[in-house]
Amino acid sequence: MGESRGSIAFFACYRPPVPLDIFCCPAPASSREEERHLTDGVSYNYNCQPIPSAALKSIVKHLDLAPEAVEEAAIDSGRLTGLVFVSERQHHLETLHIGLRFDDGDEVWVFTLGDIYGGDFFSGARLEDSGCIAGGYEVDGHTADHYLVFVSTKEPVQERRSPWNVVYKTNLRTGETERLTPPGTSDLSPSVSPSGKRVAVASFQGKKWDGEVKDLLTNIYVMDLESTYLERERVIENAGWPSWGSETVLFFHKKVGDNWGVFRHDLSTGETLRVTPEAFDAVTPAAIDESRVAVATIRQKSVFTDVRVEAQYRHIEVFDMGLPEEPLQITRCTKPKGDHYNPFVMDGGKYIGYHRCKSDHLEVPILHGDDVPRRFDKLQSHHEDIGLFRVAGAFPAFSKDGSKLAFVDNEFKAVWLADSDGMRVVFETDGPDGVFSPVWNQKKDILYVCMGPSFKANEILEIYAIPHVSSGARERRLLTKGKFNNAFPSTNSDGTKLVFRSTRNGGDKKYKNLYMMDAEIGEDGGEAERITEGDWIDTHCQWSPDRDWIVFSSNRDKPADAPERDHGMDPGYFAVYLMNAIDRSVVRVIRSGYDFSGHVNHPVFSPDGRSIVVTADLAAVSADPMSLPLLLHSQRPYGDIFTVDIDPDDMEKNQDVEEFARVTHSRYENATPDWTVFSTHDPHAQWNLLVMEEEYTPACPYAHHDGGESWHMTGQMCIPKRVC
């Protein structure tokens, strides 16, 4: 039965709050009116490349279209053009689509690769990216077939903390798909040379991902389109995002010192030159020819609290090796207060394309957070018996009976509730404190939240109970005492006891252990009981729905010689553990890396107790981070949602479970899952009326009236940059 084991909800960080879409401008552009919209405007669309006319003819032959609609003469004349780009319109997956653009009326028809070549390869939960066209060159008196070269995460990888990204080529005439990436490695960001004969990739070949989330330190390899795995050559070290300027010239980006720059490498001489100035960041090059390249620049760095000026936005510029001090400005005239991403070249450099948020397509917003439309996006699930959807808010939390769904609002100032009475705010806070991590009492209409400035260990974070929450009374009762950092409460199955994590007794290093207290009166009923003890971090605790087991994440097995901070961010080395709340025995269930490095966090039991859902970096990264919205205030992107099956009867049998299942495939951070007994289409769960099968354009209350953007990218939430 479909979704017989219920549904998993999660929220996505760093996914822009309004849809991305694809545009282009002449080079240079002089006014906003010169910008052209290139898609049909449905869903999120990004990472685009044009399709050469000869390749487009091969594609349209597979489409069941009226002949007059796609005449070859229209393709030859340029009246019908093609684009390949990522869109989230099919099951809200990030997959490649083909767009047919009719210039006569700016009409665009969009097709999935499954529509064109069938679902044998182009189906299932996966991510696809970086589509580009290869082939079409003359060989032995005939023209070689054209190919779509692209990245997919379709093939599972059981090696922990290893990317699933593999580069493939699909023959546009036959539909046959072959792997270009060697077994046992992963590739990103493929680029095809002007002749169509050679492919460059940013590769992890010969190295392992070590947890870095900004500078991946990939190497660039070059191969012939028809070559074997063994015939590719490493040409550039510690670089990414290759782009061909000619058959012998590659542009790429690389971090040197504090800033990112775009460089030019000559394969024939081995010479490498910096193209962009050292004074500011430049990334994601798109070569026009041997001497000209379009890049995305950020000329002035910003921090989270800034009200950004024009130079702090990401803009598209064209740099010429002959005129390095006079770059062509592409997007500053069209949308100065907006971020623009991942340029691509059209019509030999006459036009430069990119993607950006469609904030200027919105109506003038009402400046109040309550007016932000909420949506729950249903995604295709890896599990046939488990539904999956993304919540437009943080920390989704289901009541035990599945009838209520709570989550935190855009600014961490309010708790929203979706149930049979609709969706509404049931609790608000003002001042400097935020509200985090709501969770339901397993027996009563009580919601628990954490309140304080942040999760940082040196901040005071208290746990409150909100009784009779469904009534909207908005009462609150303080449960913790002592001015510590207390978080992630969860009750036992009869709703009488509450487990949480706290920095009390954590010393100067603010270690965190688990504690237990009365679920209704908290520490008014006596000091909380300590149930774990050690110089480590125990956190993200949740009580089983039907037994005395507590699941939590911890770095208690972090090696003594490991660095104090993982890549300068959090302590790292988090695994998931089970505790018997009666005898306090503990079993490690799943780790990320074999050396305990990595992150497996936010564990939650399934309603039947047979599985645990986590957010983890078990699949490493799925895209070059510098192609995404900057992670300005991130502790760490965890990665994706995974499930682990456990023995629900014998805790000891769950020691170091090896098997895991990847549930989501995303370039963003999917985090803080929860699991309900109801499916996404069960009529008894009224919140599922908000689950959207189709896309619509949400409003963002912090969009500038001139179409600019004032938020930082922190998921499907608009976090405004405030002066105060």
GROMACS .gro file of C-alpha atoms in nm, residues 42-327:
model
  286
   42VAL     CA    1   0.686   2.730  -1.386
   43SER     CA    2   0.863   2.618  -1.067
   44TYR     CA    3   1.233   2.677  -0.989
   45ASN     CA    4   1.459   2.679  -1.298
   46TYR     CA    5   1.838   2.721  -1.305
   47ASN     CA    6   2.179   2.601  -1.433
   48CYS     CA    7   2.100   2.645  -1.802
   49GLN     CA    8   2.289   2.583  -2.126
   50PRO     CA    9   2.177   2.645  -2.487
   51ILE     CA   10   2.129   2.348  -2.721
   52PRO     CA   11   2.297   2.374  -3.064
   53SER     CA   12   2.053   2.352  -3.354
   54ALA     CA   13   2.184   2.020  -3.489
   55ALA     CA   14   2.147   1.858  -3.145
   56LEU     CA   15   1.800   2.008  -3.106
   57LYS     CA   16   1.688   1.836  -3.425
   58SER     CA   17   1.783   1.499  -3.274
   59ILE     CA   18   1.584   1.577  -2.961
   60VAL     CA   19   1.260   1.691  -3.126
   61LYS     CA   20   1.247   1.372  -3.337
   62HIS     CA   21   1.170   1.187  -3.011
   63LEU     CA   22   0.880   1.416  -2.923
   64ASP     CA   23   0.527   1.339  -3.032
   65LEU     CA   24   0.463   1.685  -3.173
   66ALA     CA   25   0.287   1.808  -3.483
   67PRO     CA   26   0.546   1.842  -3.764
   68GLU     CA   27   0.454   2.202  -3.833
   69ALA     CA   28   0.526   2.289  -3.469
   70VAL     CA   29   0.891   2.195  -3.488
   71GLU     CA   30   0.994   2.231  -3.851
   72GLU     CA   31   1.368   2.199  -3.911
   73ALA     CA   32   1.353   2.528  -4.098
   74ALA     CA   33   1.241   2.697  -3.775
   75ILE     CA   34   1.541   2.549  -3.596
   76ASP     CA   35   1.780   2.648  -3.877
   77SER     CA   36   1.649   3.004  -3.879
   78GLY     CA   37   1.668   3.042  -3.501
   79ARG     CA   38   1.291   3.088  -3.462
   80LEU     CA   39   1.292   2.771  -3.251
   81THR     CA   40   1.576   2.733  -3.001
   82GLY     CA   41   1.646   2.489  -2.723
   83LEU     CA   42   1.768   2.504  -2.364
   84VAL     CA   43   1.866   2.235  -2.117
   85PHE     CA   44   1.825   2.333  -1.753
   86VAL     CA   45   1.743   2.207  -1.406
   87SER     CA   46   1.381   2.244  -1.298
   88GLU     CA   47   1.195   2.134  -0.986
   89ARG     CA   48   0.857   2.094  -1.156
   90GLN     CA   49   0.850   1.712  -1.166
   91HIS     CA   50   0.779   1.570  -0.817
   92HIS     CA   51   0.980   1.868  -0.682
   93LEU     CA   52   1.299   1.685  -0.773
   94GLU     CA   53   1.601   1.877  -0.907
   95THR     CA   54   1.617   1.721  -1.254
   96LEU     CA   55   1.708   1.821  -1.609
   97HIS     CA   56   1.447   1.946  -1.855
   98ILE     CA   57   1.449   2.048  -2.221
   99GLY     CA   58   1.289   2.379  -2.315
  100LEU     CA   59   1.174   2.459  -2.669
  101ARG     CA   60   1.155   2.835  -2.710
  102PHE     CA   61   0.950   2.988  -2.993
  103ASP     CA   62   1.080   3.339  -3.052
  104ASP     CA   63   0.770   3.447  -3.247
  105GLY     CA   64   0.565   3.471  -2.930
  106ASP     CA   65   0.814   3.392  -2.656
  107GLU     CA   66   0.628   3.066  -2.600
  108VAL     CA   67   0.821   2.791  -2.420
  109TRP     CA   68   0.742   2.419  -2.412
  110VAL     CA   69   0.920   2.219  -2.142
  111PHE     CA   70   0.979   1.843  -2.135
  112THR     CA   71   1.145   1.607  -1.891
  113LEU     CA   72   1.417   1.374  -2.013
  114GLY     CA   73   1.178   1.092  -1.930
  115ASP     CA   74   0.922   1.247  -2.167
  116ILE     CA   75   1.180   1.232  -2.446
  117TYR     CA   76   1.382   0.917  -2.377
  118GLY     CA   77   1.162   0.712  -2.146
  119GLY     CA   78   1.187   0.632  -1.779
  120ASP     CA   79   1.437   0.347  -1.777
  121PHE     CA   80   1.716   0.580  -1.667
  122PHE     CA   81   1.535   0.910  -1.614
  123SER     CA   82   1.310   0.810  -1.324
  124GLY     CA   83   1.315   0.763  -0.950
  125ALA     CA   84   1.446   0.985  -0.670
  126ARG     CA   85   1.763   1.153  -0.794
  127LEU     CA   86   1.935   1.484  -0.868
  128GLU     CA   87   2.042   1.582  -1.220
  129ASP     CA   88   2.260   1.880  -1.303
  130SER     CA   89   2.504   2.053  -1.538
  131GLY     CA   90   2.355   1.945  -1.870
  132CYS     CA   91   2.564   2.033  -2.178
  133ILE     CA   92   2.582   1.911  -2.538
  134ALA     CA   93   2.871   1.712  -2.685
  135GLY     CA   94   2.941   1.535  -3.016
  136GLY     CA   95   2.834   1.658  -3.359
  137TYR     CA   96   3.189   1.665  -3.495
  138GLU     CA   97   3.304   1.521  -3.828
  139VAL     CA   98   3.473   1.180  -3.817
  140ASP     CA   99   3.560   0.956  -4.113
  141GLY     CA  100   3.335   1.149  -4.347
  142HIS     CA  101   3.024   1.149  -4.131
  143THR     CA  102   2.885   1.352  -3.843
  144ALA     CA  103   2.909   1.196  -3.498
  145ASP     CA  104   2.595   1.168  -3.288
  146HIS     CA  105   2.517   1.437  -3.037
  147TYR     CA  106   2.514   1.360  -2.665
  148LEU     CA  107   2.375   1.517  -2.354
  149VAL     CA  108   2.649   1.516  -2.091
  150PHE     CA  109   2.520   1.560  -1.737
  151VAL     CA  110   2.549   1.474  -1.367
  152SER     CA  111   2.314   1.237  -1.188
  153THR     CA  112   2.296   1.089  -0.836
  154LYS     CA  113   2.080   0.797  -0.952
  155GLU     CA  114   2.330   0.519  -0.869
  156PRO     CA  115   2.354   0.442  -0.494
  157VAL     CA  116   2.696   0.457  -0.327
  158GLN     CA  117   2.737   0.258  -0.005
  159GLU     CA  118   3.077   0.407   0.075
  160ARG     CA  119   3.010   0.652   0.358
  161ARG     CA  120   3.067   1.024   0.304
  162SER     CA  121   3.117   0.974  -0.070
  163PRO     CA  122   2.942   1.190  -0.330
  164TRP     CA  123   2.691   1.013  -0.553
  165ASN     CA  124   2.758   1.251  -0.844
  166VAL     CA  125   2.840   1.065  -1.164
  167VAL     CA  126   2.878   1.213  -1.515
  168TYR     CA  127   2.689   1.035  -1.793
  169LYS     CA  128   2.636   1.082  -2.165
  170THR     CA  129   2.303   1.014  -2.335
  171ASN     CA  130   2.298   0.967  -2.712
  172LEU     CA  131   2.037   1.213  -2.838
  173ARG     CA  132   1.957   0.990  -3.137
  174THR     CA  133   1.927   0.651  -2.968
  175GLY     CA  134   1.858   0.750  -2.607
  176GLU     CA  135   2.130   0.515  -2.483
  177THR     CA  136   2.302   0.636  -2.163
  178GLU     CA  137   2.661   0.550  -2.064
  179ARG     CA  138   2.874   0.636  -1.764
  180LEU     CA  139   3.177   0.862  -1.813
  181THR     CA  140   3.292   0.876  -1.450
  182PRO     CA  141   3.524   0.589  -1.348
  183PRO     CA  142   3.386   0.341  -1.093
  184GLY     CA  143   3.460   0.434  -0.734
  185THR     CA  144   3.488   0.808  -0.790
  186SER     CA  145   3.258   1.107  -0.843
  187ASP     CA  146   3.258   1.407  -1.074
  188LEU     CA  147   3.097   1.751  -1.076
  189SER     CA  148   3.044   2.036  -1.324
  190PRO     CA  149   3.110   1.878  -1.667
  191SER     CA  150   3.198   2.111  -1.955
  192VAL     CA  151   3.228   2.026  -2.326
  193SER     CA  152   3.494   2.172  -2.557
  194PRO     CA  153   3.384   2.383  -2.860
  195SER     CA  154   3.443   2.090  -3.099
  196GLY     CA  155   3.223   1.861  -2.892
  197LYS     CA  156   3.505   1.607  -2.863
  198ARG     CA  157   3.638   1.662  -2.511
  199VAL     CA  158   3.487   1.680  -2.164
  200ALA     CA  159   3.635   1.846  -1.855
  201VAL     CA  160   3.509   1.767  -1.504
  202ALA     CA  161   3.583   1.868  -1.146
  203SER     CA  162   3.660   1.534  -0.986
  204PHE     CA  163   3.718   1.368  -0.651
  205GLN     CA  164   3.924   1.103  -0.831
  206GLY     CA  165   4.218   0.999  -0.612
  207LYS     CA  166   4.091   1.185  -0.304
  208LYS     CA  167   3.809   1.167  -0.052
  209TRP     CA  168   3.568   1.434   0.049
  210ASP     CA  169   3.676   1.542   0.397
  211GLY     CA  170   3.375   1.744   0.509
  212GLU     CA  171   3.467   2.076   0.349
  213VAL     CA  172   3.151   2.260   0.245
  214LYS     CA  173   3.287   2.557   0.049
  215ASP     CA  174   3.623   2.483  -0.113
  216LEU     CA  175   3.596   2.121  -0.229
  217LEU     CA  176   3.955   2.106  -0.360
  218THR     CA  177   3.853   1.892  -0.655
  219ASN     CA  178   4.095   1.835  -0.943
  220ILE     CA  179   4.007   1.904  -1.305
  221TYR     CA  180   4.031   1.608  -1.542
  222VAL     CA  181   3.998   1.607  -1.920
  223MET     CA  182   3.880   1.312  -2.132
  224ASP     CA  183   3.772   1.247  -2.488
  225LEU     CA  184   3.399   1.191  -2.530
  226GLU     CA  185   3.464   0.844  -2.672
  227SER     CA  186   3.749   0.751  -2.435
  228THR     CA  187   3.751   0.485  -2.165
  229TYR     CA  188   3.776   0.540  -1.790
  230LEU     CA  189   4.154   0.495  -1.801
  231GLU     CA  190   4.215   0.758  -2.067
  232ARG     CA  191   4.146   1.076  -1.878
  233GLU     CA  192   4.411   1.316  -1.761
  234ARG     CA  193   4.441   1.537  -1.453
  235VAL     CA  194   4.529   1.886  -1.576
  236ILE     CA  195   4.460   2.125  -1.285
  237GLU     CA  196   4.476   2.066  -0.910
  238ASN     CA  197   4.247   2.205  -0.639
  239ALA     CA  198   4.010   2.382  -0.875
  240GLY     CA  199   3.649   2.360  -0.992
  241TRP     CA  200   3.386   2.464  -1.244
  242PRO     CA  201   3.585   2.417  -1.571
  243SER     CA  202   3.477   2.598  -1.887
  244TRP     CA  203   3.638   2.561  -2.230
  245GLY     CA  204   3.759   2.876  -2.411
  246SER     CA  205   3.900   2.670  -2.699
  247GLU     CA  206   4.027   2.318  -2.755
  248THR     CA  207   4.339   2.405  -2.554
  249VAL     CA  208   4.218   2.667  -2.304
  250LEU     CA  209   4.023   2.606  -1.984
  251PHE     CA  210   3.887   2.864  -1.741
  252PHE     CA  211   3.812   2.758  -1.382
  253HIS     CA  212   3.759   2.899  -1.034
  254LYS     CA  213   3.981   2.850  -0.733
  255LYS     CA  214   4.022   2.996  -0.386
  256VAL     CA  215   4.357   3.166  -0.321
  257GLY     CA  216   4.396   3.333   0.016
  258ASP     CA  217   4.070   3.485   0.134
  259ASN     CA  218   3.911   3.530  -0.208
  260TRP     CA  219   3.794   3.322  -0.500
  261GLY     CA  220   3.924   3.399  -0.846
  262VAL     CA  221   3.878   3.288  -1.205
  263PHE     CA  222   4.188   3.159  -1.384
  264ARG     CA  223   4.287   3.063  -1.739
  265HIS     CA  224   4.491   2.750  -1.810
  266ASP     CA  225   4.656   2.674  -2.145
  267LEU     CA  226   4.672   2.297  -2.192
  268SER     CA  227   4.935   2.323  -2.464
  269THR     CA  228   5.185   2.526  -2.259
  270GLY     CA  229   5.079   2.451  -1.901
  271GLU     CA  230   5.058   2.825  -1.827
  272THR     CA  231   4.798   2.942  -1.573
  273LEU     CA  232   4.699   3.309  -1.539
  274ARG     CA  233   4.460   3.482  -1.303
  275VAL     CA  234   4.183   3.660  -1.496
  276THR     CA  235   3.991   3.840  -1.223
  277PRO     CA  236   4.141   4.081  -0.965
  278GLU     CA  237   4.254   3.949  -0.628
  279ALA     CA  238   4.054   4.215  -0.444
  280PHE     CA  239   3.713   4.046  -0.469
  281ASP     CA  240   3.544   3.711  -0.527
  282ALA     CA  241   3.476   3.578  -0.876
  283VAL     CA  242   3.329   3.232  -0.942
  284THR     CA  243   3.150   3.004  -1.191
  285PRO     CA  244   3.320   3.107  -1.519
  286ALA     CA  245   3.151   3.065  -1.858
  287ALA     CA  246   3.406   3.106  -2.137
  288ILE     CA  247   3.314   3.298  -2.450
  289ASP     CA  248   3.646   3.235  -2.628
  290GLU     CA  249   4.016   3.208  -2.542
  291SER     CA  250   4.034   3.556  -2.393
  292ARG     CA  251   3.682   3.644  -2.274
  293VAL     CA  252   3.489   3.488  -1.988
  294ALA     CA  253   3.164   3.566  -1.804
  295VAL     CA  254   3.183   3.528  -1.426
  296ALA     CA  255   2.975   3.593  -1.117
  297THR     CA  256   3.140   3.850  -0.890
  298ILE     CA  257   3.089   3.970  -0.535
  299ARG     CA  258   3.293   4.288  -0.516
  300GLN     CA  259   3.236   4.355  -0.146
  301LYS     CA  260   3.187   4.096   0.126
  302SER     CA  261   2.888   4.113   0.359
  303VAL     CA  262   2.785   3.966   0.691
  304PHE     CA  263   2.445   3.845   0.802
  305THR     CA  264   2.341   4.172   0.968
  306ASP     CA  265   2.433   4.395   0.673
  307VAL     CA  266   2.180   4.587   0.472
  308ARG     CA  267   2.360   4.510   0.148
  309VAL     CA  268   2.472   4.769  -0.102
  310GLU     CA  269   2.497   4.700  -0.473
  311ALA     CA  270   2.858   4.578  -0.463
  312GLN     CA  271   2.763   4.310  -0.207
  313TYR     CA  272   2.526   4.136  -0.446
  314ARG     CA  273   2.641   3.867  -0.688
  315HIS     CA  274   2.655   4.016  -1.037
  316ILE     CA  275   2.750   3.888  -1.380
  317GLU     CA  276   3.046   4.052  -1.554
  318VAL     CA  277   3.252   3.971  -1.864
  319PHE     CA  278   3.630   3.991  -1.832
  320ASP     CA  279   3.858   4.028  -2.134
  321MET     CA  280   4.224   3.929  -2.098
  322GLY     CA  281   4.311   4.222  -2.323
  323LEU     CA  282   4.116   4.474  -2.111
  324PRO     CA  283   4.129   4.334  -1.758
  325GLU     CA  284   4.042   4.665  -1.591
  326GLU     CA  285   3.729   4.723  -1.800
  327PRO     CA  286   3.487   4.432  -1.750
   0.00000   0.00000   0.00000
